[in-house]
PDB file of C-alpha atoms in Angstrom:
ATOM      1  CA  MET K   1      35.040  -6.596 -37.403  1.00  0.00           C
ATOM      2  CA  ASN K   2      32.692  -5.315 -34.728  1.00  0.00           C
ATOM      3  CA  ASP K   3      28.928  -5.564 -34.749  1.00  0.00           C
ATOM      4  CA  GLU K   4      28.403  -2.074 -36.178  1.00  0.00           C
ATOM      5  CA  GLU K   5      30.844  -2.692 -39.088  1.00  0.00           C
ATOM      6  CA  LYS K   6      29.147  -5.983 -39.859  1.00  0.00           C
ATOM      7  CA  ALA K   7      25.748  -4.301 -39.920  1.00  0.00           C
ATOM      8  CA  VAL K   8      27.038  -1.616 -42.342  1.00  0.00           C
ATOM      9  CA  LYS K   9      28.527  -4.281 -44.599  1.00  0.00           C
ATOM     10  CA  LEU K  10      25.235  -6.170 -44.639  1.00  0.00           C
ATOM     11  CA  PHE K  11      23.323  -3.006 -45.458  1.00  0.00           C
ATOM     12  CA  ASN K  12      25.692  -1.957 -48.273  1.00  0.00           C
ATOM     13  CA  GLY K  13      25.793  -5.425 -49.806  1.00  0.00           C
ATOM     14  CA  VAL K  14      22.087  -6.202 -49.579  1.00  0.00           C
ATOM     15  CA  THR K  15      21.914  -7.190 -53.274  1.00  0.00           C
ATOM     16  CA  ASN K  16      24.769  -9.656 -52.884  1.00  0.00           C
ATOM     17  CA  VAL K  17      24.390 -11.316 -49.496  1.00  0.00           C
ATOM     18  CA  GLY K  18      26.338 -14.507 -48.947  1.00  0.00           C
ATOM     19  CA  ASP K  19      25.321 -17.381 -46.668  1.00  0.00           C
ATOM     20  CA  ASP K  20      28.203 -16.690 -44.294  1.00  0.00           C
ATOM     21  CA  LEU K  21      26.991 -13.144 -43.678  1.00  0.00           C
ATOM     22  CA  ILE K  22      23.395 -14.288 -43.155  1.00  0.00           C
ATOM     23  CA  GLU K  23      24.571 -16.799 -40.560  1.00  0.00           C
ATOM     24  CA  GLU K  24      26.758 -14.176 -38.905  1.00  0.00           C
ATOM     25  CA  ALA K  25      23.842 -11.686 -38.784  1.00  0.00           C
ATOM     26  CA  GLU K  26      21.561 -14.295 -37.192  1.00  0.00           C
ATOM     27  CA  MET K  27      24.176 -14.955 -34.511  1.00  0.00           C
ATOM     28  CA  MET K  28      24.465 -11.222 -33.842  1.00  0.00           C
ATOM     29  CA  GLN K  29      20.697 -10.911 -33.314  1.00  0.00           C
ATOM     30  CA  LYS K  30      20.652 -13.938 -31.004  1.00  0.00           C
ATOM     31  CA  ARG K  31      23.428 -12.444 -28.899  1.00  0.00           C
ATOM     32  CA  LYS K  32      21.656  -9.100 -28.736  1.00  0.00           C
ATOM     33  CA  LYS K  33      18.360 -10.726 -27.735  1.00  0.00           C
ATOM     34  CA  THR K  34      20.081 -12.869 -25.114  1.00  0.00           C
ATOM     35  CA  THR K  35      21.908  -9.863 -23.668  1.00  0.00           C
ATOM     36  CA  ALA K  36      18.730  -7.780 -23.670  1.00  0.00           C
ATOM     37  CA  TRP K  37      16.754 -10.601 -22.043  1.00  0.00           C
ATOM     38  CA  ARG K  38      19.400 -11.016 -19.335  1.00  0.00           C
ATOM     39  CA  TRP K  39      19.415  -7.310 -18.556  1.00  0.00           C
ATOM     40  CA  ALA K  40      15.606  -7.262 -18.514  1.00  0.00           C
ATOM     41  CA  LEU K  41      15.633 -10.161 -16.060  1.00  0.00           C
ATOM     42  CA  VAL K  42      18.170  -8.411 -13.831  1.00  0.00           C
ATOM     43  CA  ALA K  43      16.108  -5.221 -13.957  1.00  0.00           C
ATOM     44  CA  ALA K  44      12.924  -7.143 -13.119  1.00  0.00           C
ATOM     45  CA  CYS K  45      14.592  -8.874 -10.175  1.00  0.00           C
ATOM     46  CA  LEU K  46      15.993  -5.595  -8.912  1.00  0.00           C
ATOM     47  CA  CYS K  47      12.586  -3.963  -9.268  1.00  0.00           C
ATOM     48  CA  ALA K  48      10.965  -6.824  -7.343  1.00  0.00           C
ATOM     49  CA  VAL K  49      13.531  -6.472  -4.575  1.00  0.00           C
ATOM     50  CA  LEU K  50      13.022  -2.729  -4.379  1.00  0.00           C
ATOM     51  CA  LEU K  51       9.241  -3.073  -4.406  1.00  0.00           C
ATOM     52  CA  GLY K  52       9.454  -5.797  -1.805  1.00  0.00           C
ATOM     53  CA  THR K  53      11.630  -3.631   0.409  1.00  0.00           C
ATOM     54  CA  ALA K  54       9.380  -0.621  -0.080  1.00  0.00           C
ATOM     55  CA  GLY K  55       6.297  -2.769   0.500  1.00  0.00           C
ATOM     56  CA  ALA K  56       7.763  -4.139   3.701  1.00  0.00           C
ATOM     57  CA  ALA K  57       8.608  -0.614   4.836  1.00  0.00           C
ATOM     58  CA  VAL K  58       5.062   0.563   4.081  1.00  0.00           C
ATOM     59  CA  TYR K  59       3.635  -2.464   5.888  1.00  0.00           C
ATOM     60  CA  GLN K  60       5.855  -1.846   8.909  1.00  0.00           C
ATOM     61  CA  ALA K  61       4.829   1.814   8.892  1.00  0.00           C
ATOM     62  CA  ARG K  62       1.154   0.812   8.909  1.00  0.00           C
ATOM     63  CA  VAL K  63       1.397  -1.850  11.625  1.00  0.00           C
ATOM     64  CA  PRO K  64      -0.057  -0.322  14.804  1.00  0.00           C
ATOM     65  CA  ARG K  65       2.415  -0.018  17.651  1.00  0.00           C
ATOM     66  CA  LEU K  66       2.377   1.376  21.140  1.00  0.00           C
ATOM     67  CA  GLU K  67       5.182   3.864  21.542  1.00  0.00           C
ATOM     68  CA  PRO K  68       6.185   5.648  24.764  1.00  0.00           C
ATOM     69  CA  ASN K  69       5.421   9.336  24.694  1.00  0.00           C
ATOM     70  CA  ILE K  70       8.004  11.767  26.070  1.00  0.00           C
ATOM     71  CA  ASP K  71       6.851  15.284  26.873  1.00  0.00           C
ATOM     72  CA  GLY K  72       8.814  18.464  26.301  1.00  0.00           C
ATOM     73  CA  SER K  73      10.662  18.124  29.594  1.00  0.00           C
ATOM     74  CA  GLY K  74      11.858  14.595  28.739  1.00  0.00           C
ATOM     75  CA  ARG K  75       9.345  13.010  31.110  1.00  0.00           C
ATOM     76  CA  PHE K  76       7.573   9.755  30.209  1.00  0.00           C
ATOM     77  CA  ASP K  77       3.917  10.618  29.722  1.00  0.00           C
ATOM     78  CA  GLY K  78       2.145   7.392  28.747  1.00  0.00           C
ATOM     79  CA  TYR K  79       1.779   5.674  25.369  1.00  0.00           C
ATOM     80  CA  MET K  80       0.533   6.634  21.954  1.00  0.00           C
ATOM     81  CA  VAL K  81      -0.369   4.594  18.890  1.00  0.00           C
ATOM     82  CA  THR K  82       1.629   4.881  15.695  1.00  0.00           C
ATOM     83  CA  GLY K  83       0.638   3.111  12.504  1.00  0.00           C
ATOM     84  CA  LYS K  84      -2.871   2.100  11.538  1.00  0.00           C
ATOM     85  CA  LEU K  85      -5.460   0.584  13.810  1.00  0.00           C
ATOM     86  CA  SER K  86      -8.156  -1.461  12.069  1.00  0.00           C
ATOM     87  CA  THR K  87     -11.117   0.426  10.625  1.00  0.00           C
ATOM     88  CA  TYR K  88     -14.234  -1.618   9.876  1.00  0.00           C
ATOM     89  CA  PRO K  89     -16.856  -0.989   7.164  1.00  0.00           C
ATOM     90  CA  MET K  90     -20.226  -0.110   8.641  1.00  0.00           C
ATOM     91  CA  LYS K  91     -21.835  -3.050   6.837  1.00  0.00           C
ATOM     92  CA  ARG K  92     -19.873  -5.443   9.067  1.00  0.00           C
ATOM     93  CA  PHE K  93     -21.703  -4.266  12.189  1.00  0.00           C
ATOM     94  CA  SER K  94     -25.025  -5.705  13.265  1.00  0.00           C
ATOM     95  CA  ASN K  95     -28.375  -4.145  12.394  1.00  0.00           C
ATOM     96  CA  ALA K  96     -28.943  -3.424  16.084  1.00  0.00           C
ATOM     97  CA  PHE K  97     -25.634  -1.519  16.232  1.00  0.00           C
ATOM     98  CA  LEU K  98     -26.503   0.507  13.123  1.00  0.00           C
ATOM     99  CA  GLU K  99     -30.032   1.238  14.328  1.00  0.00           C
ATOM    100  CA  ALA K 100     -28.704   2.435  17.696  1.00  0.00           C
ATOM    101  CA  GLY K 101     -26.302   4.722  15.854  1.00  0.00           C
ATOM    102  CA  GLU K 102     -29.164   6.285  13.924  1.00  0.00           C
ATOM    103  CA  THR K 103     -31.110   7.161  17.064  1.00  0.00           C
ATOM    104  CA  GLY K 104     -28.843   9.872  18.358  1.00  0.00           C
ATOM    105  CA  THR K 105     -25.728  12.010  18.098  1.00  0.00           C
ATOM    106  CA  GLY K 106     -22.643  12.362  20.261  1.00  0.00           C
ATOM    107  CA  MET K 107     -22.402   9.236  22.400  1.00  0.00           C
ATOM    108  CA  VAL K 108     -25.015   6.477  22.431  1.00  0.00           C
ATOM    109  CA  THR K 109     -24.761   3.754  25.091  1.00  0.00           C
ATOM    110  CA  ARG K 110     -26.206   0.272  25.513  1.00  0.00           C
ATOM    111  CA  GLU K 111     -25.910  -2.038  28.530  1.00  0.00           C
ATOM    112  CA  PHE K 112     -25.329  -5.813  28.444  1.00  0.00           C
ATOM    113  CA  SER K 113     -24.862  -8.595  30.980  1.00  0.00           C
ATOM    114  CA  THR K 114     -22.570 -10.931  29.011  1.00  0.00           C
ATOM    115  CA  PHE K 115     -19.829 -10.626  26.429  1.00  0.00           C
ATOM    116  CA  ASP K 116     -21.767 -12.929  24.095  1.00  0.00           C
ATOM    117  CA  GLU K 117     -24.499 -10.286  24.028  1.00  0.00           C
ATOM    118  CA  VAL K 118     -21.851  -7.664  23.269  1.00  0.00           C
ATOM    119  CA  ARG K 119     -20.481  -9.709  20.360  1.00  0.00           C
ATOM    120  CA  ALA K 120     -23.944 -10.167  18.902  1.00  0.00           C
ATOM    121  CA  TYR K 121     -24.602  -6.439  19.210  1.00  0.00           C
ATOM    122  CA  LEU K 122     -21.329  -5.498  17.513  1.00  0.00           C
ATOM    123  CA  GLY K 123     -21.622  -8.108  14.785  1.00  0.00           C
ATOM    124  CA  GLU K 124     -20.151 -11.584  14.501  1.00  0.00           C
ATOM    125  CA  SER K 125     -17.625 -10.475  11.868  1.00  0.00           C
ATOM    126  CA  ILE K 126     -16.046  -7.876  14.185  1.00  0.00           C
ATOM    127  CA  PRO K 127     -13.016  -9.521  15.850  1.00  0.00           C
ATOM    128  CA  CYS K 128     -12.888  -8.972  19.591  1.00  0.00           C
ATOM    129  CA  VAL K 129     -11.890 -10.917  22.702  1.00  0.00           C
ATOM    130  CA  TRP K 130     -12.318 -10.538  26.426  1.00  0.00           C
ATOM    131  CA  ALA K 131     -10.732 -11.724  29.646  1.00  0.00           C
ATOM    132  CA  LYS K 132     -11.740 -15.311  30.380  1.00  0.00           C
ATOM    133  CA  GLY K 133     -13.826 -15.731  33.526  1.00  0.00           C
ATOM    134  CA  TRP K 134     -14.521 -12.006  33.766  1.00  0.00           C
ATOM    135  CA  ASP K 135     -17.365 -11.018  36.097  1.00  0.00           C
ATOM    136  CA  GLY K 136     -18.936  -7.687  35.295  1.00  0.00           C
ATOM    137  CA  ASP K 137     -21.598  -5.900  33.254  1.00  0.00           C
ATOM    138  CA  TYR K 138     -20.750  -4.258  29.926  1.00  0.00           C
ATOM    139  CA  THR K 139     -21.373  -0.838  28.437  1.00  0.00           C
ATOM    140  CA  VAL K 140     -21.041  -0.327  24.683  1.00  0.00           C
ATOM    141  CA  MET K 141     -20.550   3.278  23.578  1.00  0.00           C
ATOM    142  CA  LEU K 142     -21.011   4.536  20.028  1.00  0.00           C
ATOM    143  CA  TYR K 143     -19.314   7.806  19.061  1.00  0.00           C
ATOM    144  CA  HIS K 144     -20.546  10.153  16.324  1.00  0.00           C
ATOM    145  CA  ASP K 145     -18.647  12.814  14.425  1.00  0.00           C
ATOM    146  CA  GLU K 146     -19.979  16.217  13.323  1.00  0.00           C
ATOM    147  CA  ARG K 147     -21.648  14.544  10.329  1.00  0.00           C
ATOM    148  CA  GLN K 148     -23.523  12.236  12.719  1.00  0.00           C
ATOM    149  CA  LYS K 149     -21.512   9.281  11.408  1.00  0.00           C
ATOM    150  CA  ILE K 150     -20.297   6.588  13.814  1.00  0.00           C
ATOM    151  CA  TRP K 151     -16.502   6.830  13.924  1.00  0.00           C
ATOM    152  CA  GLY K 152     -15.854   4.313  16.697  1.00  0.00           C
ATOM    153  CA  SER K 153     -17.116   2.255  19.593  1.00  0.00           C
ATOM    154  CA  ASP K 154     -15.877   1.366  23.073  1.00  0.00           C
ATOM    155  CA  VAL K 155     -16.729  -1.686  25.138  1.00  0.00           C
ATOM    156  CA  MET K 156     -16.129  -1.079  28.835  1.00  0.00           C
ATOM    157  CA  SER K 157     -16.625  -3.203  31.926  1.00  0.00           C
ATOM    158  CA  ARG K 158     -15.732  -2.747  35.597  1.00  0.00           C
ATOM    159  CA  SER K 159     -15.280  -5.402  38.227  1.00  0.00           C
ATOM    160  CA  PRO K 160     -17.941  -5.638  40.978  1.00  0.00           C
ATOM    161  CA  ASP K 161     -15.573  -3.912  43.438  1.00  0.00           C
ATOM    162  CA  ASP K 162     -14.968  -1.126  40.882  1.00  0.00           C
ATOM    163  CA  ARG K 163     -11.163  -1.530  41.087  1.00  0.00           C
ATOM    164  CA  VAL K 164     -10.531  -3.148  37.713  1.00  0.00           C
ATOM    165  CA  THR K 165     -11.553  -1.743  34.344  1.00  0.00           C
ATOM    166  CA  ILE K 166     -11.247  -3.338  30.906  1.00  0.00           C
ATOM    167  CA  ARG K 167     -11.829  -1.259  27.808  1.00  0.00           C
ATOM    168  CA  LEU K 168     -11.818  -2.151  24.114  1.00  0.00           C
ATOM    169  CA  ARG K 169     -11.867   0.411  21.318  1.00  0.00           C
ATOM    170  CA  MET K 170     -12.809  -0.281  17.689  1.00  0.00           C
ATOM    171  CA  LEU K 171     -12.812   2.192  14.807  1.00  0.00           C
ATOM    172  CA  THR K 172     -15.131   2.344  11.812  1.00  0.00           C
ATOM    173  CA  GLU K 173     -14.490   3.398   8.240  1.00  0.00           C
ATOM    174  CA  ASN K 174     -15.640   6.900   9.254  1.00  0.00           C
ATOM    175  CA  TYR K 175     -12.614   7.417  11.484  1.00  0.00           C
ATOM    176  CA  PRO K 176     -10.526  10.329  10.124  1.00  0.00           C
ATOM    177  CA  LYS K 177      -7.813   9.116   7.760  1.00  0.00           C
ATOM    178  CA  MET K 178      -4.440  10.063   9.206  1.00  0.00           C
ATOM    179  CA  ASP K 179      -0.879   8.921   8.603  1.00  0.00           C
ATOM    180  CA  GLU K 180      -0.423   8.420  12.315  1.00  0.00           C
ATOM    181  CA  GLN K 181      -3.073   7.715  14.888  1.00  0.00           C
ATOM    182  CA  CYS K 182      -2.670   9.000  18.412  1.00  0.00           C
ATOM    183  CA  TYR K 183      -4.974   7.064  20.665  1.00  0.00           C
ATOM    184  CA  GLY K 184      -3.961   5.776  24.063  1.00  0.00           C
ATOM    185  CA  LEU K 185      -2.038   8.730  25.485  1.00  0.00           C
ATOM    186  CA  TYR K 186      -2.659   8.958  29.221  1.00  0.00           C
ATOM    187  CA  GLY K 187      -0.864  11.445  31.436  1.00  0.00           C
ATOM    188  CA  GLY K 188      -0.887  11.489  35.187  1.00  0.00           C
ATOM    189  CA  GLY K 189      -0.650  15.224  35.676  1.00  0.00           C
ATOM    190  CA  PRO K 190       2.315  17.311  36.879  1.00  0.00           C
ATOM    191  CA  ASP K 191       2.189  16.095  40.494  1.00  0.00           C
ATOM    192  CA  ALA K 192       1.698  12.405  39.778  1.00  0.00           C
ATOM    193  CA  VAL K 193       4.667  10.034  39.552  1.00  0.00           C
ATOM    194  CA  MET K 194       4.627   7.903  36.414  1.00  0.00           C
ATOM    195  CA  GLU K 195       6.835   4.876  35.824  1.00  0.00           C
ATOM    196  CA  ARG K 196       7.096   2.737  32.724  1.00  0.00           C
ATOM    197  CA  LEU K 197       7.325  -1.029  33.263  1.00  0.00           C
ATOM    198  CA  GLU K 198       8.924  -3.553  30.933  1.00  0.00           C
ATOM    199  CA  SER K 199       7.022  -4.820  27.887  1.00  0.00           C
ATOM    200  CA  TYR K 200       5.141  -8.039  28.610  1.00  0.00           C
ATOM    201  CA  GLN K 201       4.638 -10.911  26.157  1.00  0.00           C
ATOM    202  CA  MET K 202       1.120 -12.206  26.678  1.00  0.00           C
ATOM    203  CA  PRO K 203       0.229 -15.902  26.190  1.00  0.00           C
ATOM    204  CA  ASN K 204      -1.924 -14.995  23.172  1.00  0.00           C
ATOM    205  CA  GLY K 205       1.101 -13.451  21.408  1.00  0.00           C
ATOM    206  CA  CYS K 206       0.266  -9.804  22.031  1.00  0.00           C
ATOM    207  CA  VAL K 207       2.721  -7.426  23.671  1.00  0.00           C
ATOM    208  CA  ALA K 208       1.384  -5.349  26.556  1.00  0.00           C
ATOM    209  CA  GLU K 209       2.888  -1.987  27.434  1.00  0.00           C
ATOM    210  CA  THR K 210       2.387  -0.955  31.045  1.00  0.00           C
ATOM    211  CA  PHE K 211       2.928   2.007  33.314  1.00  0.00           C
ATOM    212  CA  THR K 212       1.983   2.993  36.827  1.00  0.00           C
ATOM    213  CA  ILE K 213       0.709   6.310  38.169  1.00  0.00           C
ATOM    214  CA  ASP K 214       1.269   7.193  41.805  1.00  0.00           C
ATOM    215  CA  TYR K 215      -1.084   9.928  42.931  1.00  0.00           C
ATOM    216  CA  THR K 216      -0.113   9.696  46.602  1.00  0.00           C
ATOM    217  CA  ALA K 217       2.261  12.626  46.097  1.00  0.00           C
ATOM    218  CA  VAL K 218      -0.778  14.794  45.419  1.00  0.00           C
ATOM    219  CA  GLU K 219      -1.988  16.392  48.640  1.00  0.00           C
ATOM    220  CA  GLY K 220      -4.997  14.653  50.126  1.00  0.00           C
ATOM    221  CA  THR K 221      -4.824  11.701  47.708  1.00  0.00           C
ATOM    222  CA  GLN K 222      -4.100   8.069  48.560  1.00  0.00           C
ATOM    223  CA  PHE K 223      -4.541   6.499  45.189  1.00  0.00           C
ATOM    224  CA  SER K 224      -2.475   4.751  42.509  1.00  0.00           C
ATOM    225  CA  THR K 225      -3.132   2.785  39.356  1.00  0.00           C
ATOM    226  CA  CYS K 226      -1.443   0.319  37.003  1.00  0.00           C
ATOM    227  CA  ILE K 227      -2.440   0.489  33.334  1.00  0.00           C
ATOM    228  CA  SER K 228      -1.661  -1.857  30.447  1.00  0.00           C
ATOM    229  CA  PHE K 229      -2.383  -1.401  26.769  1.00  0.00           C
ATOM    230  CA  PHE K 230      -2.197  -3.993  24.026  1.00  0.00           C
ATOM    231  CA  ILE K 231      -3.336  -4.236  20.413  1.00  0.00           C
ATOM    232  CA  LYS K 232      -5.031  -7.322  18.994  1.00  0.00           C
ATOM    233  CA  ASP K 233      -6.520  -7.610  15.499  1.00  0.00           C
ATOM    234  CA  GLY K 234      -5.825  -3.907  15.111  1.00  0.00           C
ATOM    235  CA  ASN K 235      -8.051  -3.006  18.073  1.00  0.00           C
ATOM    236  CA  MET K 236      -6.905  -1.250  21.239  1.00  0.00           C
ATOM    237  CA  TYR K 237      -7.342  -2.803  24.684  1.00  0.00           C
ATOM    238  CA  LYS K 238      -6.779  -1.205  28.066  1.00  0.00           C
ATOM    239  CA  VAL K 239      -6.624  -2.968  31.434  1.00  0.00           C
ATOM    240  CA  SER K 240      -6.288  -0.909  34.622  1.00  0.00           C
ATOM    241  CA  VAL K 241      -6.249  -1.768  38.317  1.00  0.00           C
ATOM    242  CA  ASP K 242      -6.656   0.873  41.023  1.00  0.00           C
ATOM    243  CA  GLY K 243      -5.511   0.706  44.631  1.00  0.00           C
ATOM    244  CA  GLU K 244      -4.677   2.728  47.704  1.00  0.00           C
ATOM    245  CA  LEU K 245      -0.971   1.957  47.597  1.00  0.00           C
ATOM    246  CA  ALA K 246       2.116   4.108  47.761  1.00  0.00           C
ATOM    247  CA  ASP K 247       3.850   1.517  45.544  1.00  0.00           C
ATOM    248  CA  PRO K 248       1.639   1.058  42.448  1.00  0.00           C
ATOM    249  CA  ALA K 249       4.034  -1.556  41.013  1.00  0.00           C
ATOM    250  CA  ARG K 250       2.441  -3.945  43.503  1.00  0.00           C
ATOM    251  CA  LEU K 251      -0.698  -3.749  41.345  1.00  0.00           C
ATOM    252  CA  TRP K 252       1.108  -5.221  38.356  1.00  0.00           C
ATOM    253  CA  PRO K 253       0.519  -8.912  39.306  1.00  0.00           C
ATOM    254  CA  GLU K 254      -3.237  -8.274  39.205  1.00  0.00           C
ATOM    255  CA  VAL K 255      -2.978  -6.637  35.793  1.00  0.00           C
ATOM    256  CA  ARG K 256      -0.773  -9.443  34.487  1.00  0.00           C
ATOM    257  CA  ALA K 257      -3.254 -12.101  35.641  1.00  0.00           C
ATOM    258  CA  ILE K 258      -5.989 -10.381  33.618  1.00  0.00           C
ATOM    259  CA  LEU K 259      -3.742 -10.059  30.575  1.00  0.00           C
ATOM    260  CA  ASP K 260      -2.943 -13.771  30.787  1.00  0.00           C
ATOM    261  CA  SER K 261      -6.665 -14.604  30.627  1.00  0.00           C
ATOM    262  CA  PHE K 262      -7.142 -13.043  27.183  1.00  0.00           C
ATOM    263  CA  GLN K 263      -7.370 -15.679  24.446  1.00  0.00           C
TER     264      GLN K 263
END
């Protein structure tokens, strides 16, 4: 007798139920509950796996990465950012930063002599680093959108000989929400020769993406540059070294030495 026949027999004989049938009915319910519980557990595990996989995919999609950009002719044309750079709530910035942002529109700049002064101006809770032993003054730029809201800030410094530039970009909560951000795309122009170098693992764990631009092919120009980008704490960093060289790859050791000095 199958389960359905037993259930019908129990229903029809409700006024004359024997102990054997009661025991058999209890066993049926236990088996059904056990089977249901097992299937529920399997379903829960499967759901957790699927959610975990989807969550990992979403996380990977949001992690900011530097990707090489290829133009319509198949030519390497610098790097762009995919994923999500960090965006900071305005309340995390210092009062001095917020007050400076309220004094103007477009771009507002402030000058500093040390990186400690820069950190204090930005706010101690804003994560940022700089090249150790760097010698140069700093300019902090605040950018406003059409609503006069601060959407981002750059910290820039040049070496005393004006050959080396370090730049840090941070975004605020007012930065436009997009599925894919596209900051960091630098092209050399149609007559410049661009070459992508290998990715470089920095001592602090970041990965730097580098390319060179040779402008010496442009008439009347004896100039080349080597540029590296890396992302740390969701912020974008750029290090560039300029020189009057026909072989800009020779500038890479200088760039690498600066990258190695970031903590």
